Amino acid sequence: MTVLIRLGLGLGLGFVVLAPIVVGFVYEKSFDLNTLLNVFVLSMIWMGFCGVFSSLLNYMLPRKRAVAGEVVDDDSDNTGTSSIKKHRISTSGAGTETTVNNNNSDISLGNNSGDDNHSGGGSEVELQIMALGDGNPPDIDEDLHSRQLAVYGRETMRRLFASNVLVSGLQGLGAEIAKNLILAGVKSVTLHDEGTVELWDMSSNFIFSENDVGKNRALASVQKLQELNNAVVISTLTTKLTAEHLSDFQAVVFTDTSFEKAIEFNDYCHSHQPPIAFIKAEVRGLFGSVFCDFGPEFTVFDVDGEEPHTGIIASISNDNPALVSCVDDERLEFQDGDLVVFSEVHGMTELNDGKPRKIKNARPYSFTLEDDTTNFGAYEKGGIVTQVKQPKVLNFKPLREALSDPGDFLLSDFSKFDRPPLLHLAFQALDRFISELKRFPVAGSEEDAQKLISICSSINESMGDGKLEDINPKLLRHFAFGARAVLNPMAAMFGGIVGQEVVKACSGKFHPLFQFFYFDSVESLPAEAPDSSDFKPLNSRYDAQISVFGSKLQKKLEDAVVFMVGSGALGCEFLKNVALMGVSCGNQGKLTITDDDVIEKSNLSRQFLFRDWNIGQAKSTVAASAAQTINPRLHVEALQNRVGPETENVFDDAFWENLSVVINALDNVNARLYVDQRCLYFQKPLLESGTLGAKCNTQMVIPHLTENYGASRDPPEKQAPMCTVHSFPHNIDHCLTWARSEFEGLLEKTPAEVNAFLSNPTEYASAMRNAGDAQARDNLERVLECLERERCETFQDCITWARLRFEDYFVNRVKQLIFTFPEDAATSTGAPFWSAPKRFPRPLQFLAADPGHLYFVMAASILRAETFGIPVPDWAKHPKKLVEAVDKVIVPEFQPQTNVKIETDEKATSLSTASIDDAAVINELIAKIEQSQKSLPPGFRMKPVQFEKDDDTNYHMDLIAGLANMRARNYSIPEVDKLKAKFIAGRIIPAIATSTAMATGLVCLELYKVLDGGHKLEDYRNTFANLALPLFSMAEPVPPKVVKHRDMRWTVWDRWIIKDNPTLRELLQWLREKGLNAYSISCGSCLLYNSMFPRHRERMEKKVVDLAQEVAKVELPPYRRHIDVVVACEDDEDNDIDIPQISIYFR
């Protein structure tokens, strides 16, 4: 319709203006050929103008995309919401299509099966949305969604892209849910809210500003939510919602509706064909609830999202039941009842039929089959066993039935196992309270609290056999006081949970919450109960929070001095949370955030404070500025420093001593350990968290109450032996590890070595001679190759190099390997050499017609050209011309050699072998390199290529995927696509917005406790959660280990401080008075004193700080006021005593 309007207006205006002129020419007396030509030229000019004008109208006419609160509608619908029709995962047929505006493109319905670009263009596009598995869904922007793709996979993402979701209620919880869904990339989100923005909303809703007060919540939300993802259609509904509206959606979420209306809507959704996923979620103060109903029969395609487990078979018995043993390379993760399939089994080939078989008696390295293999062929060798993941069908009950028969509740905290049934009553009682009084209970009102307790008691009495013995009036009192408030940490936590449930409903990925989940964090309340007057509103943006915690805690939050380390996904969420909570927003408060990273496109799918126009800018600066937009009162300083020993001049003693709390938002263990040690040293609380896909964990590190972060560590990841990676791979991970190593060696390290030599040949040669080892010899050989034998001057040279590399990697090396170790080779014990997990390889034969072979040559030659600064001709990317260039390459014949050593020792750490004549070889190589240097053009330098996984135009991942897949073909290992290769070789950490939001919400619930002070160990909670299962496991933190000596006790948190700059003798005497005999004192890695060394007694009268400067060469900049020494002590019975670190102050 818009196209027709534009065309009509353009042509109509053209006719109005042009017609009188043409008529004038026609009636002029001197009408001739020139006149005719003039008319023709004028017509052409005017038609061109009409075309431009028509195009301009494209921007002048109203758009279908909802902006600034406009409603998306189509020609036939004026109900206030977009006309979006059904598509549902539980149906097998195709769903109907929908009119959508995608990135300001006019999109019309049709049956076009061509490719659709999900990220939009600027032209008319025909879009067809089919049921799951049908049609051609929109393309996935892998640069943007790479971390999310690593969690969900392409199929789930495509289902999300075809899903329409309604979010009703745009207070804090609704805003968080909408944010997470928009970042995930659903097709459309419709925002419904009939209410207006109040100052009260500012405590929990990051979208609103104080200028929005009085506006409709949904309309005030559109613009900022749209900025999160332009590919998602966002529309609004501001009128009363009816059940008929719900037919437009795959999932509907209600965050602020009565049970009466919820039951009405749920009944409609449950009985609809196909069913509509229904979620009711509420956050009331420190209490929250979720109810899910995805229909009478909902199919979960993947219950946990984990990769199917596999094992490499060592033997299979001819028995009933058959015993299957696997190699002890890795523990099996199978469980009794799992279904598995077999492949590549030699001898007992009957098992290779692809039929799923059930297992039992699962052990770490074996299991039995519920099959009789007595009459099968005898097992010879080989074989892979792979878990088969089965779909699961869930039968949800509607809310009407589930309220009276809730079934099992999902527990989060086993210390509160009796809490969910009580909260089930409490939320129903609150609903009845609001229904009767038309308002929420007033914070601090004992009368309202008693009224709610009375209603709850009445409901409990009517439950018959399900009646609770104790309804816990004290807990219900807290529930009543905070019932009106939506707190930001609770909204963040439940926004993550509910957002994930919507993804499950739309995709069938992960197990849904079945069906009720209740949670509370009453431990977050102040340790000292506030007076009822403390809950009174102050007409501030924090009134909702004050109604729960009181104004005294609010003041503590505002005056807090906080250090936040990292401003990525966790950091963005934390900044939003603390800004809404009012942390560091007072006159005494300050938040310092640091991050040395810059914004990349892949960050935008979950680091929601960033926009595409921020790409390349400093994360901390942009995030801090965005947080101040959320709350202009936030006092924040953004730095770009990495936190570590090298920046202790920035983050000095005075900085750490002044802090109230440290919040880690890091993505690596080493940085976490450093911050942990600093917090331990300065006795500062540390709030730690992390995510991995749908999993998240939080850890509270509280001075003197809990153990520190470094007290317990995960076991290190198992690394494949070097010989396995280089010669005997048996999975694609080995191939990709090798490919990444070769990439860096060829394109980064070797060019860097060349440049190091060319920059200072004399110094480089001297360094190599001094090293005199196999590594130095290898470095020189690679430099010589680059400058002489494999030097490239034209792009044809690069193609030759790439083609010969193919031959070397995938033909010659394999021929040499199988020549050295033939298929029938045996070990020194007589066992077959090529036994599991080793796979016997086959050399490839280069075929220009094979796209994988040709693409490898193209990527390798382009990157080789880049290192030599050679322009890449356009024809390099055209297969025919590339084949012609490859055909020119002369490939020499290869002959395997005897006496070639191939490393087979799994404990070997280097493939380089030392030789007695290394020194002579090194001298010879240096001479050759110096000779080849003379033929180089003046100023010649190579350009090292640093691996960058997130740029799909740079050919880095193309080469790595090509290297890995060709090697996989050698060893008959299944190949992977470029995206999967990127996940593994790029070591991409799977990440989604929902688990990040949940983790930060949980941490901020602990932040209330930390800044309040006075809480006991049992009040704090560490959490592990897996939103895929879903699983929530909360527990008290572990206390620190206590050391006792005489009447003294200390933990890792204690640090002994000695002032007045003591001498060594005075330090030893100070320890003796505590019954401790020091026999060793060190500073850093240097020994200042040891009782076994007589000469050390001469140091007795020296100041300890002087000894540190003299012996340990400690530098003492002006900001440094003390040194730290480690003392080894014994008691009088010669028992070693671990004492705290000692700090000696000299200023």
CSV table of C-alpha atoms in Angstrom, one decimal, residues 102-103 107 112-121 125-129 134-146 148-149 153-162 184-187 229-232 601 952 979:
chain,number,residue,atom,x,y,z
A,102,ASN,CA,12.2,-5.3,9.1
A,103,ASN,CA,14.8,-2.5,9.3
A,107,ILE,CA,7.6,-6.4,3.6
A,112,ASN,CA,8.8,-16.4,-2.2
A,113,SER,CA,11.2,-19.2,-1.2
A,114,GLY,CA,14.3,-17.2,-1.9
A,115,ASP,CA,16.8,-16.1,0.6
A,116,ASP,CA,15.7,-13.5,3.1
A,117,ASN,CA,18.1,-11.2,4.9
A,118,HIS,CA,17.1,-11.0,8.6
A,119,SER,CA,19.1,-7.9,9.2
A,120,GLY,CA,17.2,-6.1,6.6
A,121,GLY,CA,18.1,-3.9,3.7
A,125,VAL,CA,11.4,-7.9,0.5
A,126,GLU,CA,9.0,-10.8,0.4
A,127,LEU,CA,9.1,-12.6,3.7
A,128,GLN,CA,7.7,-16.1,4.3
A,129,ILE,CA,7.6,-17.6,7.8
A,134,ASP,CA,10.0,-25.6,6.5
A,135,GLY,CA,10.9,-22.9,4.1
A,136,ASN,CA,14.0,-20.7,4.0
A,137,PRO,CA,14.1,-18.7,7.3
A,138,PRO,CA,15.9,-15.4,7.6
A,139,ASP,CA,19.7,-15.4,7.5
A,140,ILE,CA,21.5,-15.2,10.9
A,141,ASP,CA,24.0,-12.4,11.4
A,142,GLU,CA,26.8,-14.6,12.8
A,143,ASP,CA,29.0,-11.7,13.7
A,144,LEU,CA,26.2,-10.3,15.9
A,145,HIS,CA,24.9,-13.6,17.4
A,146,SER,CA,28.0,-15.8,17.4
A,148,GLN,CA,24.3,-16.9,21.3
A,149,LEU,CA,24.6,-19.4,18.4
A,153,GLY,CA,22.5,-23.5,17.4
A,154,ARG,CA,21.1,-22.4,14.1
A,155,GLU,CA,17.8,-24.2,14.2
A,156,THR,CA,16.8,-22.7,17.5
A,157,MET,CA,17.8,-19.3,16.3
A,158,ARG,CA,15.7,-19.7,13.2
A,159,ARG,CA,12.7,-20.6,15.4
A,160,LEU,CA,13.3,-17.6,17.5
A,161,PHE,CA,13.4,-15.4,14.4
A,162,ALA,CA,10.0,-16.6,13.5
A,184,ALA,CA,17.9,-12.8,21.7
A,185,GLY,CA,16.3,-11.7,18.3
A,186,VAL,CA,12.7,-12.9,18.3
A,187,LYS,CA,10.7,-11.8,15.4
A,229,ASN,CA,18.0,-4.7,18.1
A,230,ASN,CA,16.6,-3.1,14.9
A,231,ALA,CA,15.8,-6.5,13.4
A,232,VAL,CA,13.0,-7.0,16.0
A,601,LYS,CA,29.9,-6.1,16.9
A,952,ASP,CA,34.2,-13.0,8.5
A,979,LEU,CA,30.8,-21.4,12.5
